[in-house]
Each structure stands twice: as C-alpha cells, then as structure tokens.
CSV table of C-alpha atoms and ligand atoms in Angstrom, one decimal:
chain,number,residue,atom,x,y,z
A,1,UNK,CA,83.9,78.0,18.1
A,2,UNK,CA,86.7,76.7,15.9
A,3,UNK,CA,89.7,78.9,15.7
A,4,UNK,CA,90.7,77.4,12.3
A,5,UNK,CA,87.3,78.6,11.1
A,6,UNK,CA,87.3,81.6,8.8
A,7,UNK,CA,84.7,83.2,11.2
A,8,UNK,CA,87.3,83.6,13.9
A,9,UNK,CA,90.0,86.4,13.5
A,10,UNK,CA,92.6,86.7,16.1
A,11,UNK,CA,94.8,89.8,16.0
A,12,UNK,CA,97.7,90.7,18.2
A,13,UNK,CA,97.1,94.3,18.2
A,14,UNK,CA,94.4,96.8,16.8
A,15,UNK,CA,92.9,100.0,17.7
A,16,UNK,CA,89.5,98.5,18.8
A,17,UNK,CA,88.0,95.1,17.8
A,18,UNK,CA,84.7,96.9,17.3
A,19,UNK,CA,86.4,99.4,14.7
A,20,UNK,CA,88.1,96.5,13.1
A,21,UNK,CA,84.7,94.7,12.8
A,22,UNK,CA,83.1,97.9,11.5
A,23,UNK,CA,85.5,98.0,8.7
A,24,UNK,CA,85.2,94.3,8.1
A,25,UNK,CA,81.6,94.5,7.6
A,26,UNK,CA,81.9,96.6,4.5
A,27,UNK,CA,82.9,93.4,3.0
A,28,UNK,CA,79.9,91.3,4.2
A,29,UNK,CA,81.5,88.7,6.5
A,30,UNK,CA,79.4,85.9,7.6
A,31,UNK,CA,77.2,86.2,10.5
A,32,UNK,CA,78.8,85.2,13.7
A,33,UNK,CA,82.3,86.4,12.6
A,34,UNK,CA,84.2,87.2,15.8
A,35,UNK,CA,87.1,89.5,16.0
A,36,UNK,CA,89.5,89.1,18.9
A,37,UNK,CA,92.6,90.9,20.0
A,38,UNK,CA,95.5,90.6,22.6
A,39,UNK,CA,95.7,94.4,22.9
A,40,UNK,CA,93.7,97.4,21.8
A,41,UNK,CA,95.6,100.6,21.4
A,42,UNK,CA,92.1,102.5,21.8
A,43,UNK,CA,89.7,100.2,23.2
A,44,UNK,CA,86.3,102.1,23.4
A,45,UNK,CA,84.0,101.9,26.3
A,46,UNK,CA,80.6,103.5,26.8
A,47,UNK,CA,80.0,107.2,26.5
A,48,UNK,CA,83.1,107.9,24.7
A,49,UNK,CA,85.2,106.5,27.5
A,50,UNK,CA,88.3,104.3,26.8
A,51,UNK,CA,88.5,100.6,27.9
A,52,UNK,CA,91.7,99.5,29.9
A,53,UNK,CA,92.9,96.1,29.1
A,54,UNK,CA,96.7,95.1,29.6
A,55,UNK,CA,98.0,93.3,26.8
A,56,UNK,CA,97.3,89.4,26.6
A,57,UNK,CA,95.4,89.3,29.9
A,58,UNK,CA,91.7,89.7,29.0
A,59,UNK,CA,89.0,88.8,26.6
A,60,UNK,CA,88.4,91.4,24.0
A,61,UNK,CA,86.0,90.3,21.3
A,62,UNK,CA,83.6,91.8,18.9
A,63,UNK,CA,80.8,89.6,17.3
A,64,UNK,CA,79.3,90.6,13.9
A,65,UNK,CA,75.7,89.9,13.6
A,66,UNK,CA,72.9,90.7,10.9
A,67,UNK,CA,69.7,90.7,13.2
A,68,UNK,CA,67.3,92.0,10.4
A,69,UNK,CA,64.5,90.2,12.1
A,70,UNK,CA,64.6,92.4,15.0
A,71,UNK,CA,62.5,95.6,15.4
A,72,UNK,CA,64.7,98.6,16.1
A,73,UNK,CA,62.5,99.2,19.3
A,74,UNK,CA,63.8,95.8,20.4
A,75,UNK,CA,67.4,96.2,19.9
A,76,UNK,CA,68.2,96.0,23.7
A,77,UNK,CA,67.3,92.3,23.4
A,78,UNK,CA,70.9,92.0,21.8
A,79,UNK,CA,72.4,93.5,24.8
A,80,UNK,CA,70.4,91.2,27.1
A,81,UNK,CA,71.5,87.9,25.3
A,82,UNK,CA,75.1,89.2,25.5
A,83,UNK,CA,74.9,89.9,29.1
A,84,UNK,CA,73.2,86.6,29.6
A,85,UNK,CA,76.2,84.7,27.8
A,86,UNK,CA,78.7,86.5,30.1
A,87,UNK,CA,76.5,85.7,33.0
A,88,UNK,CA,76.3,82.0,32.1
A,89,UNK,CA,80.1,81.7,31.8
A,90,UNK,CA,80.8,83.5,35.0
A,91,UNK,CA,78.3,81.9,37.1
A,92,UNK,CA,79.9,78.5,36.3
A,93,UNK,CA,83.0,79.8,38.1
A,94,UNK,CA,81.9,82.1,40.6
A,95,UNK,CA,79.0,83.5,42.9
A,96,UNK,CA,77.3,86.9,43.1
A,97,UNK,CA,77.4,87.7,39.4
A,98,UNK,CA,74.7,90.1,38.2
A,99,UNK,CA,73.9,92.3,35.3
A,100,UNK,CA,74.0,96.0,36.0
A,101,UNK,CA,71.8,97.6,33.5
A,102,UNK,CA,72.5,98.6,30.8
A,103,UNK,CA,75.8,97.3,29.8
A,104,UNK,CA,77.9,96.0,32.7
A,105,UNK,CA,78.5,92.6,34.4
A,106,UNK,CA,79.1,93.0,38.2
A,107,UNK,CA,80.5,90.7,40.8
A,108,UNK,CA,79.2,91.9,44.1
A,109,UNK,CA,79.6,95.8,43.7
A,110,UNK,CA,82.5,95.5,41.1
A,111,UNK,CA,82.7,95.5,37.4
A,112,UNK,CA,84.3,92.6,35.7
A,113,UNK,CA,82.8,93.0,32.1
A,114,UNK,CA,81.6,95.8,29.8
A,115,UNK,CA,79.6,95.6,26.6
A,116,UNK,CA,79.6,98.1,23.9
A,117,UNK,CA,77.0,97.3,21.0
A,118,UNK,CA,77.0,99.3,17.7
A,119,UNK,CA,74.0,98.9,15.6
A,120,UNK,CA,72.9,100.1,12.2
A,121,UNK,CA,69.2,100.3,11.4
A,122,UNK,CA,67.4,99.8,7.9
A,123,UNK,CA,63.8,100.9,7.8
A,124,UNK,CA,62.2,99.6,11.0
A,125,UNK,CA,64.7,96.8,11.8
A,126,UNK,CA,68.2,96.3,12.7
A,127,UNK,CA,70.5,95.8,9.9
A,128,UNK,CA,73.9,94.8,11.5
A,129,UNK,CA,75.2,94.8,14.9
A,130,UNK,CA,78.7,94.6,16.5
A,131,UNK,CA,78.8,93.3,20.0
A,132,UNK,CA,81.8,94.3,21.8
A,133,UNK,CA,82.9,92.3,24.8
A,134,UNK,CA,85.6,93.1,27.3
A,135,UNK,CA,85.8,90.6,30.0
A,136,UNK,CA,88.6,91.0,32.7
A,137,UNK,CA,90.2,87.6,33.2
A,138,UNK,CA,93.9,87.8,34.3
A,139,UNK,CA,94.6,91.5,34.7
A,140,UNK,CA,95.5,92.2,38.5
A,141,UNK,CA,96.3,96.0,38.3
A,142,UNK,CA,94.0,98.6,36.8
A,143,UNK,CA,95.5,101.9,36.1
A,144,UNK,CA,92.7,104.0,34.7
A,145,UNK,CA,90.2,105.7,36.7
A,146,UNK,CA,87.4,103.3,36.1
A,147,UNK,CA,85.6,103.4,39.4
A,148,UNK,CA,85.5,99.8,40.5
A,149,UNK,CA,87.2,97.2,38.0
A,150,UNK,CA,87.7,93.6,39.0
A,151,UNK,CA,89.1,90.5,37.1
A,152,UNK,CA,88.2,86.8,37.6
A,153,UNK,CA,91.9,86.1,38.8
A,154,UNK,CA,91.4,88.8,41.4
A,155,UNK,CA,88.5,86.9,42.7
A,156,UNK,CA,89.7,83.4,42.6
A,157,UNK,CA,93.4,83.6,42.5
A,158,UNK,CA,93.4,81.5,39.4
A,159,UNK,CA,94.8,82.0,35.9
A,160,UNK,CA,92.3,81.7,32.9
A,161,UNK,CA,92.8,80.5,29.3
A,162,UNK,CA,91.3,83.5,27.4
A,163,UNK,CA,90.3,81.3,24.4
A,164,UNK,CA,88.6,78.8,26.5
A,165,UNK,CA,86.6,81.4,28.4
A,166,UNK,CA,85.7,83.1,25.1
A,167,UNK,CA,84.5,79.9,23.7
A,168,UNK,CA,82.3,79.3,26.7
A,169,UNK,CA,80.9,82.8,26.1
A,170,UNK,CA,80.4,82.4,22.5
A,171,UNK,CA,78.8,79.1,22.9
A,172,UNK,CA,76.2,80.3,25.4
A,173,UNK,CA,75.8,83.4,23.1
A,174,UNK,CA,74.8,81.0,20.2
A,175,UNK,CA,72.1,79.5,22.4
A,176,UNK,CA,70.5,82.7,23.3
A,177,UNK,CA,70.8,84.1,19.8
A,178,UNK,CA,68.9,81.1,18.5
A,179,UNK,CA,66.2,81.7,21.0
A,180,UNK,CA,66.0,85.5,20.0
A,181,UNK,CA,65.8,84.4,16.4
A,182,UNK,CA,62.9,82.1,17.3
A,183,UNK,CA,61.1,85.1,18.8
A,184,UNK,CA,61.5,83.4,22.3
A,185,UNK,CA,61.6,87.0,24.2
A,186,UNK,CA,59.8,85.8,27.2
A,187,UNK,CA,62.6,83.4,28.5
A,188,UNK,CA,65.3,86.0,27.7
A,189,UNK,CA,63.5,88.7,29.5
A,190,UNK,CA,62.7,86.6,32.7
A,191,UNK,CA,66.3,85.3,32.9
A,192,UNK,CA,67.7,88.8,32.5
A,193,UNK,CA,65.3,90.3,35.1
A,194,UNK,CA,66.0,87.7,37.8
A,195,UNK,CA,69.8,88.2,37.2
A,196,UNK,CA,69.7,92.1,37.4
A,197,UNK,CA,72.0,94.1,39.8
A,198,UNK,CA,69.5,95.5,42.5
A,199,UNK,CA,66.6,93.9,40.9
A,200,UNK,CA,63.6,93.1,42.8
A,201,UNK,CA,64.7,95.3,45.9
A,202,UNK,CA,64.2,98.9,47.0
A,203,UNK,CA,67.5,100.8,46.3
A,204,UNK,CA,68.7,104.3,46.0
A,205,UNK,CA,68.8,106.0,42.6
A,206,UNK,CA,69.7,109.6,41.6
A,207,UNK,CA,68.5,111.8,38.9
A,208,UNK,CA,70.1,115.2,38.2
A,209,UNK,CA,71.5,114.9,41.7
A,210,UNK,CA,68.1,114.3,43.4
A,211,UNK,CA,68.1,110.9,45.2
A,212,UNK,CA,65.0,108.8,45.5
A,213,UNK,CA,64.1,105.3,46.5
A,214,UNK,CA,62.8,102.9,43.8
A,215,UNK,CA,62.6,99.2,42.6
A,216,UNK,CA,63.4,97.9,39.2
A,217,UNK,CA,60.2,96.6,37.7
A,218,UNK,CA,61.5,95.8,34.2
A,219,UNK,CA,63.0,97.2,30.9
A,220,UNK,CA,61.0,99.1,28.4
A,221,UNK,CA,61.4,99.9,24.6
A,222,UNK,CA,64.9,100.9,23.5
A,223,UNK,CA,66.2,99.3,26.9
A,224,UNK,CA,65.0,101.9,29.1
A,225,UNK,CA,65.0,101.1,32.8
A,226,UNK,CA,61.6,100.9,34.3
A,227,UNK,CA,61.5,101.9,38.1
A,228,UNK,CA,58.8,102.2,40.5
A,229,UNK,CA,59.1,104.7,43.3
A,230,UNK,CA,57.8,104.5,46.9
A,231,UNK,CA,54.7,106.5,46.1
A,232,UNK,CA,53.8,103.9,43.4
A,233,UNK,CA,54.7,106.1,40.3
A,234,UNK,CA,56.3,104.3,37.4
A,235,UNK,CA,59.0,106.1,35.3
A,236,UNK,CA,61.3,104.9,32.3
A,237,UNK,CA,64.9,106.1,32.2
A,238,UNK,CA,67.5,106.1,29.2
A,239,UNK,CA,71.0,105.3,29.9
A,240,UNK,CA,72.6,108.2,32.0
A,241,UNK,CA,69.3,109.7,32.9
A,242,UNK,CA,69.4,107.8,36.3
A,243,UNK,CA,72.3,106.5,38.2
A,244,UNK,CA,72.5,103.9,40.8
A,245,UNK,CA,73.7,105.2,44.0
A,246,UNK,CA,76.4,102.7,45.1
B,301,BTN,C1,82.0,99.7,28.8
B,301,BTN,O1,81.8,99.1,29.9
B,301,BTN,O2,82.1,100.8,28.9
B,301,BTN,C2,82.0,98.9,27.5
B,301,BTN,C3,83.3,98.4,27.3
B,301,BTN,C4,83.4,97.5,25.9
B,301,BTN,C5,84.8,97.0,25.7
B,301,BTN,C6,84.9,96.2,24.6
B,301,BTN,S1,86.5,95.4,24.5
B,301,BTN,C7,86.2,94.8,22.9
B,301,BTN,C8,85.4,95.9,22.2
B,301,BTN,N1,86.2,96.6,21.4
B,301,BTN,C9,86.1,97.8,22.0
B,301,BTN,O3,86.8,99.0,21.6
B,301,BTN,N2,85.1,98.0,23.1
B,301,BTN,C10,84.7,96.7,23.1
C-alpha cells in the first residue's frame, strides 16, 4: 500500500476512522481507500462500547469496500477475511494467535485486536462495507475496563512500526479479498475454521447464565456460531446470544 497514493488517508486525530470513512463514502472514494489515524477521540467498539487506543501507539484503520458481488447472508465472509489478514500478520511474529468469533483476535486468552464492520445493503447484496481494525501494537498500559487487552509489544518486548504492520495487514487483506471476489469461499472457510479460538475442542459456553459444554462445528448464515452439544444437538447462535466461559 503506497502512502503517496490517494487511496491512503492518514489523520492525526479524528472521532473514529469508521465515522470518517462513512462520511467519505458519500463522495464515492475508490474501493480499497484506507483511513488511518494516530488518535481517535471516540473510537468505537462492538455493541456500543468504546475502543481504547493511546495516541500514536496502535494501528487504527478503516478500509472502504463495495462488495456488491456478495449476498447479504454471506456478509460475515468480510469479517472472516479481515480476521485472516490480521491473523497472517501476527502469526509471522508470534505464536498462539487465534480468531475469537465473531470479531476478535486473541493471543492465548487475551485480546490483541478488534474488528468493527459497518455494512450497507442494496437489494439482496452488500452495497458498501467499512472495515474498522484496531490492532494493539505498542501500548503497554490499558486504562479502560476492557476485560483482557494485550499488545504485541507486551508479548515480545519489541517496538513496532505502525505503518509497516498496517502494510502487512493490508497486503494480506488484498489477497483474501481477491479470493472472496473469485468466489473461493472454501479456502477462506477452512482457514478460518482451523484458526478459531476453541475450535475443534469441547469447551464451556453459557446462554442466559446456563452453562453447557459444546464444540464449534462451523459458522452459519449471517455469521452465526454453530455449536454441537454433548447430547449431539446442533444450534446456531447470534453474537451475544452465547458467551465463551473463559
Ligand atoms: C471491538 O472489538 O469492539 C471492535 C473494535 C474496533 C476498533 C476499530 S479502531 C479503527 C476503527 N474505528 C473505530 O472507531 N473502531 C474501529
């Protein structure tokens, strides 16, 4: 990704790169336009939470896409390929990286990155998509009440060049996006599944405070988590309908 390229916007400060991208989309920027910021005054997380990121320490980026080839029921494919791009980047540096369904990247049992995707739909397909990525690189103290944040520097003791890491994420993302455009869902699905946090093992989950043992067996339409219980029954859950018991 070339920074001199008009597809790359780097801001010192903004409220949220996703909000900035949402405004920008009104003027039809090129597909692949990336908005990055050193600092977000009100960085957004999932479920109306805020996203903590000390100024100049981490990767804060939003990618603008127009995936009109993608059926709305398949929109979670976008989340899968962003997760895989972050995973590729981190796996080249550290071990024990996994994708915690639906939007987090974990190292062991700690969260190193979060994804916030905002889509618009036209007819049966996606129209536009803003892919917000928050990847903790050099921050060493986290102040918010987020349960288990961690940064790359906390793991390796090294300091990272944010632009260089962002470039790696974006390069890998382009490769996965090409596969998605070509309709190559099977490789994406298989790679996602084998890298899932608690994939392929019996673990504890909870729904409405009732705990049960189950195994992830895949992802359904709209990104629902498909779990098989010990009694053999299979159920699908939307985000927040089920929790991992950590
Ligand atoms: C989460 O795990 O709750 C999602 C966090 C997403 C944070 C990123 S940082 C860049 C982009 N702009 C935002 O306001 N949020 C996303």
